[in-house]
Tab-separated table of C-alpha atoms in Angstrom:
chain	number	residue	atom	x	y	z
A	1	MET	CA	15.042	-154.225	-135.085
A	2	ASP	CA	17.134	-156.029	-132.501
A	3	ASN	CA	17.729	-153.797	-129.493
A	4	ALA	CA	18.852	-156.214	-126.776
A	5	VAL	CA	21.586	-158.791	-126.225
A	6	ILE	CA	21.767	-161.780	-123.895
A	7	TYR	CA	24.822	-163.947	-123.299
A	8	ASP	CA	25.913	-166.826	-121.087
A	9	PHE	CA	29.175	-168.584	-120.181
A	10	GLU	CA	29.790	-172.195	-119.212
A	11	THR	CA	32.801	-172.485	-116.931
A	12	LEU	CA	34.988	-174.891	-114.987
A	13	SER	CA	34.876	-172.842	-111.790
A	14	GLN	CA	32.364	-170.749	-109.863
A	15	ASN	CA	34.911	-168.002	-109.238
A	16	ALA	CA	34.004	-165.366	-111.802
A	17	VAL	CA	37.314	-163.540	-111.393
A	18	ASP	CA	39.489	-166.287	-112.870
A	19	ALA	CA	37.233	-169.158	-113.977
A	20	ALA	CA	38.329	-171.092	-117.041
A	21	VAL	CA	35.632	-170.619	-119.676
A	22	VAL	CA	34.426	-173.578	-121.708
A	23	SER	CA	31.992	-171.803	-124.001
A	24	CYS	CA	29.799	-168.781	-124.565
A	25	ALA	CA	26.537	-168.165	-126.382
A	26	ILE	CA	25.146	-164.795	-127.426
A	27	LEU	CA	21.800	-163.765	-128.876
A	28	SER	CA	20.502	-160.434	-130.160
A	29	PHE	CA	16.739	-159.913	-130.118
A	30	ASP	CA	13.976	-157.310	-130.253
A	31	MET	CA	12.405	-156.513	-126.887
A	32	ASP	CA	9.310	-155.134	-128.616
A	33	LEU	CA	8.646	-158.481	-130.306
A	34	LEU	CA	8.496	-160.149	-126.902
A	35	LYS	CA	5.438	-158.066	-126.037
A	36	VAL	CA	3.503	-159.522	-128.972
A	37	ASN	CA	4.729	-163.103	-128.565
A	38	GLY	CA	6.806	-162.688	-131.699
A	39	TYR	CA	9.417	-165.443	-131.248
A	40	SER	CA	9.361	-169.214	-131.257
A	41	TYR	CA	11.985	-171.306	-129.487
A	42	SER	CA	13.455	-172.376	-132.835
A	43	ASP	CA	13.519	-168.748	-134.079
A	44	LEU	CA	15.707	-167.720	-131.183
A	45	LEU	CA	17.898	-170.818	-131.293
A	46	ASP	CA	18.614	-170.166	-134.981
A	47	LYS	CA	19.703	-166.606	-134.131
A	48	THR	CA	22.029	-167.723	-131.335
A	49	GLU	CA	25.806	-167.630	-131.837
A	50	PHE	CA	28.187	-169.994	-130.032
A	51	ILE	CA	31.909	-170.277	-129.380
A	52	LYS	CA	33.921	-173.059	-127.738
A	53	LEU	CA	37.126	-171.926	-126.035
A	54	ASP	CA	40.476	-173.602	-125.447
A	55	VAL	CA	40.654	-174.232	-121.697
A	56	GLN	CA	44.304	-175.303	-121.609
A	57	ASP	CA	45.261	-172.076	-123.379
A	58	GLN	CA	43.504	-170.128	-120.634
A	59	VAL	CA	45.184	-172.078	-117.826
A	60	LYS	CA	48.646	-171.878	-119.367
A	61	ASN	CA	48.652	-168.357	-120.779
A	62	TRP	CA	46.021	-166.381	-118.892
A	63	ASN	CA	46.109	-167.817	-115.360
A	64	ARG	CA	42.482	-168.858	-115.412
A	65	LYS	CA	41.574	-171.674	-113.048
A	66	ILE	CA	39.836	-175.048	-113.056
A	67	ASP	CA	38.047	-175.906	-109.819
A	68	PRO	CA	38.016	-179.638	-108.888
A	69	ALA	CA	34.585	-179.296	-107.238
A	70	THR	CA	33.151	-177.886	-110.472
A	71	ILE	CA	34.698	-180.727	-112.461
A	72	GLU	CA	33.082	-183.147	-110.031
A	73	TRP	CA	29.730	-181.397	-110.533
A	74	TRP	CA	30.039	-181.643	-114.321
A	75	GLY	CA	30.788	-185.359	-113.938
A	76	LYS	CA	27.343	-185.845	-112.393
A	77	GLN	CA	25.524	-184.222	-115.305
A	78	SER	CA	24.165	-185.947	-118.399
A	79	LYS	CA	26.501	-187.460	-120.994
A	80	GLU	CA	25.197	-184.891	-123.469
A	81	ALA	CA	26.209	-182.047	-121.141
A	82	VAL	CA	29.635	-183.543	-120.397
A	83	ASP	CA	30.327	-184.084	-124.105
A	84	LYS	CA	29.798	-180.365	-124.712
A	85	ILE	CA	32.671	-179.369	-122.417
A	86	LYS	CA	35.257	-181.849	-123.708
A	87	PRO	CA	38.239	-180.351	-125.566
A	88	SER	CA	38.055	-180.384	-129.349
A	89	LYS	CA	40.277	-179.416	-132.264
A	90	ASP	CA	37.940	-176.495	-133.001
A	91	ASP	CA	38.415	-174.797	-129.617
A	92	VAL	CA	39.354	-171.123	-129.982
A	93	PRO	CA	42.108	-169.301	-128.019
A	94	LEU	CA	40.985	-166.631	-125.566
A	95	THR	CA	42.682	-163.901	-127.628
A	96	GLU	CA	39.973	-164.301	-130.273
A	97	PHE	CA	37.045	-164.082	-127.893
A	98	ILE	CA	36.448	-160.315	-127.599
A	99	ASP	CA	36.433	-159.804	-131.367
A	100	TRP	CA	33.964	-162.687	-131.658
A	101	PHE	CA	31.721	-161.202	-128.966
A	102	VAL	CA	31.642	-157.789	-130.630
A	103	ASP	CA	31.124	-159.274	-134.082
A	104	LYS	CA	28.225	-161.488	-133.003
A	105	SER	CA	26.527	-158.762	-130.980
A	106	ILE	CA	24.716	-155.708	-132.350
A	107	ASP	CA	26.057	-152.168	-132.445
A	108	THR	CA	26.408	-150.861	-128.886
A	109	LYS	CA	24.417	-147.716	-129.775
A	110	GLN	CA	21.604	-149.902	-131.078
A	111	ALA	CA	21.572	-152.165	-128.011
A	112	LYS	CA	19.527	-150.775	-125.126
A	113	TYR	CA	20.109	-153.723	-122.808
A	114	TYR	CA	22.659	-156.472	-122.156
A	115	PHE	CA	21.095	-159.346	-120.247
A	116	THR	CA	22.695	-162.156	-118.285
A	117	ARG	CA	21.090	-164.500	-115.792
A	118	ASN	CA	23.445	-163.662	-112.938
A	119	ASN	CA	25.015	-160.230	-113.108
A	120	THR	CA	27.573	-161.004	-110.432
A	121	PHE	CA	28.935	-163.837	-112.598
A	122	ASP	CA	28.855	-163.545	-116.400
A	123	PRO	CA	29.584	-159.792	-116.652
A	124	VAL	CA	32.441	-160.238	-114.179
A	125	ILE	CA	33.928	-162.998	-116.333
A	126	LEU	CA	33.683	-160.760	-119.392
A	127	GLN	CA	35.262	-157.870	-117.493
A	128	THR	CA	38.225	-159.986	-116.386
A	129	ILE	CA	38.784	-161.293	-119.902
A	130	CYS	CA	38.692	-157.746	-121.275
A	131	SER	CA	41.124	-156.652	-118.579
A	132	SER	CA	43.530	-159.484	-119.449
A	133	MET	CA	43.370	-158.509	-123.121
A	134	LYS	CA	43.640	-154.798	-122.269
A	135	GLU	CA	40.401	-154.250	-124.145
A	136	PRO	CA	37.427	-152.098	-123.094
A	137	MET	CA	34.141	-153.756	-122.181
A	138	PRO	CA	31.973	-154.210	-125.307
A	139	TYR	CA	29.131	-152.236	-123.703
A	140	ILE	CA	28.434	-149.528	-121.137
A	141	TRP	CA	27.877	-150.818	-117.602
A	142	TRP	CA	24.522	-149.106	-117.096
A	143	LYS	CA	22.947	-151.137	-119.922
A	144	VAL	CA	23.367	-154.358	-117.932
A	145	ARG	CA	20.153	-156.180	-116.929
A	146	ASP	CA	19.462	-159.393	-114.982
A	147	THR	CA	16.940	-161.874	-116.406
A	148	LYS	CA	16.271	-163.420	-112.992
A	149	SER	CA	15.156	-160.067	-111.597
A	150	PHE	CA	13.168	-159.321	-114.759
A	151	ILE	CA	11.353	-162.659	-114.572
A	152	MET	CA	10.783	-162.491	-110.820
A	153	GLY	CA	9.421	-158.963	-111.123
A	154	LEU	CA	6.874	-159.959	-113.758
A	155	ALA	CA	5.959	-163.161	-111.926
A	156	TYR	CA	5.784	-161.643	-108.442
A	157	GLU	CA	3.066	-163.279	-106.331
A	158	LEU	CA	2.268	-165.785	-109.104
A	159	ASN	CA	4.190	-168.552	-107.314
A	160	ILE	CA	6.356	-169.158	-110.391
A	161	ARG	CA	10.048	-170.015	-110.155
A	162	ASP	CA	12.493	-167.929	-112.161
A	163	ASP	CA	13.609	-171.132	-113.934
A	164	PHE	CA	10.110	-172.278	-114.963
A	165	ILE	CA	9.756	-174.049	-118.308
A	166	PRO	CA	7.165	-172.367	-120.558
A	167	PRO	CA	4.604	-174.911	-121.809
A	168	ASP	CA	5.661	-174.751	-125.463
A	169	CYS	CA	9.342	-175.230	-124.566
A	170	GLU	CA	8.969	-178.656	-122.953
A	171	GLY	CA	11.214	-181.214	-124.622
A	172	LYS	CA	13.234	-178.602	-126.527
A	173	TYR	CA	15.541	-177.380	-123.801
A	174	VAL	CA	19.050	-178.899	-123.467
A	175	LYS	CA	20.380	-178.415	-119.933
A	176	HIS	CA	23.765	-176.770	-119.438
A	177	ASP	CA	24.037	-175.695	-123.072
A	178	PRO	CA	24.474	-171.888	-123.031
A	179	ARG	CA	22.561	-171.554	-126.313
A	180	HIS	CA	19.486	-173.129	-124.776
A	181	ASP	CA	19.970	-171.315	-121.465
A	182	ILE	CA	19.696	-167.874	-123.072
A	183	VAL	CA	16.901	-168.870	-125.445
A	184	LEU	CA	14.861	-170.246	-122.570
A	185	ASP	CA	15.303	-167.050	-120.552
A	186	VAL	CA	14.108	-164.946	-123.493
A	187	MET	CA	11.101	-167.251	-123.883
A	188	ARG	CA	10.334	-166.831	-120.169
A	189	MET	CA	10.492	-163.062	-120.547
A	190	GLN	CA	8.275	-163.230	-123.626
A	191	ILE	CA	5.507	-165.332	-122.116
A	192	LEU	CA	5.360	-163.148	-119.010
A	193	LEU	CA	5.371	-159.889	-120.954
A	194	HIS	CA	2.811	-161.143	-123.437
A	195	SER	CA	0.509	-162.494	-120.780
A	196	LYS	CA	0.721	-159.281	-118.732
A	197	LEU	CA	0.910	-161.417	-115.604
A	198	GLY	CA	-1.813	-163.741	-116.883
A	199	ILE	CA	-2.013	-167.455	-116.212
A	200	VAL	CA	1.352	-169.158	-116.746
A	201	THR	CA	2.069	-172.712	-115.771
A	202	GLY	CA	5.465	-173.493	-114.354
A	203	LYS	CA	7.198	-176.084	-112.251
């Protein structure tokens, strides 16, 4: 049974308080399955939910900001990455985001943990959106976990970076796509848990 959630935003600013949000991905998974190497990359990617948000709506109606330096950074990324942040007719207004997040997550009583990669960024973005909508946070603050700390703790003294690519994930990962970002972090957690600090190759 799924008992954990991980999510990730792509933004047009590094200021978590008012960054315009391009997209979000969310994934529910079973922490116990990680211990037995129970997921494949494709399994997790198939379970991942994704939403693309209307940036102009956020700027006009919710005072969220676009940072020119971040736009410049995006311009230096791959065409595939840049294409994913371009406006489209399917972009969703910010008012629909919280309901989507709750709907695509698991019941808050069932979820033991809510993971993000940087807990001073993504949870802050979610908090500010909830505040703008006058909605409560979708989870209790003490369930928040940080995948970087989780990975670094398991890999301590193994000389492995927290962004290492597990061997069976090579060629599957799409950079700067939040779906792939969260799947890859879960795969990192899985290989480290399953190996019990055994031999893991990373870059």
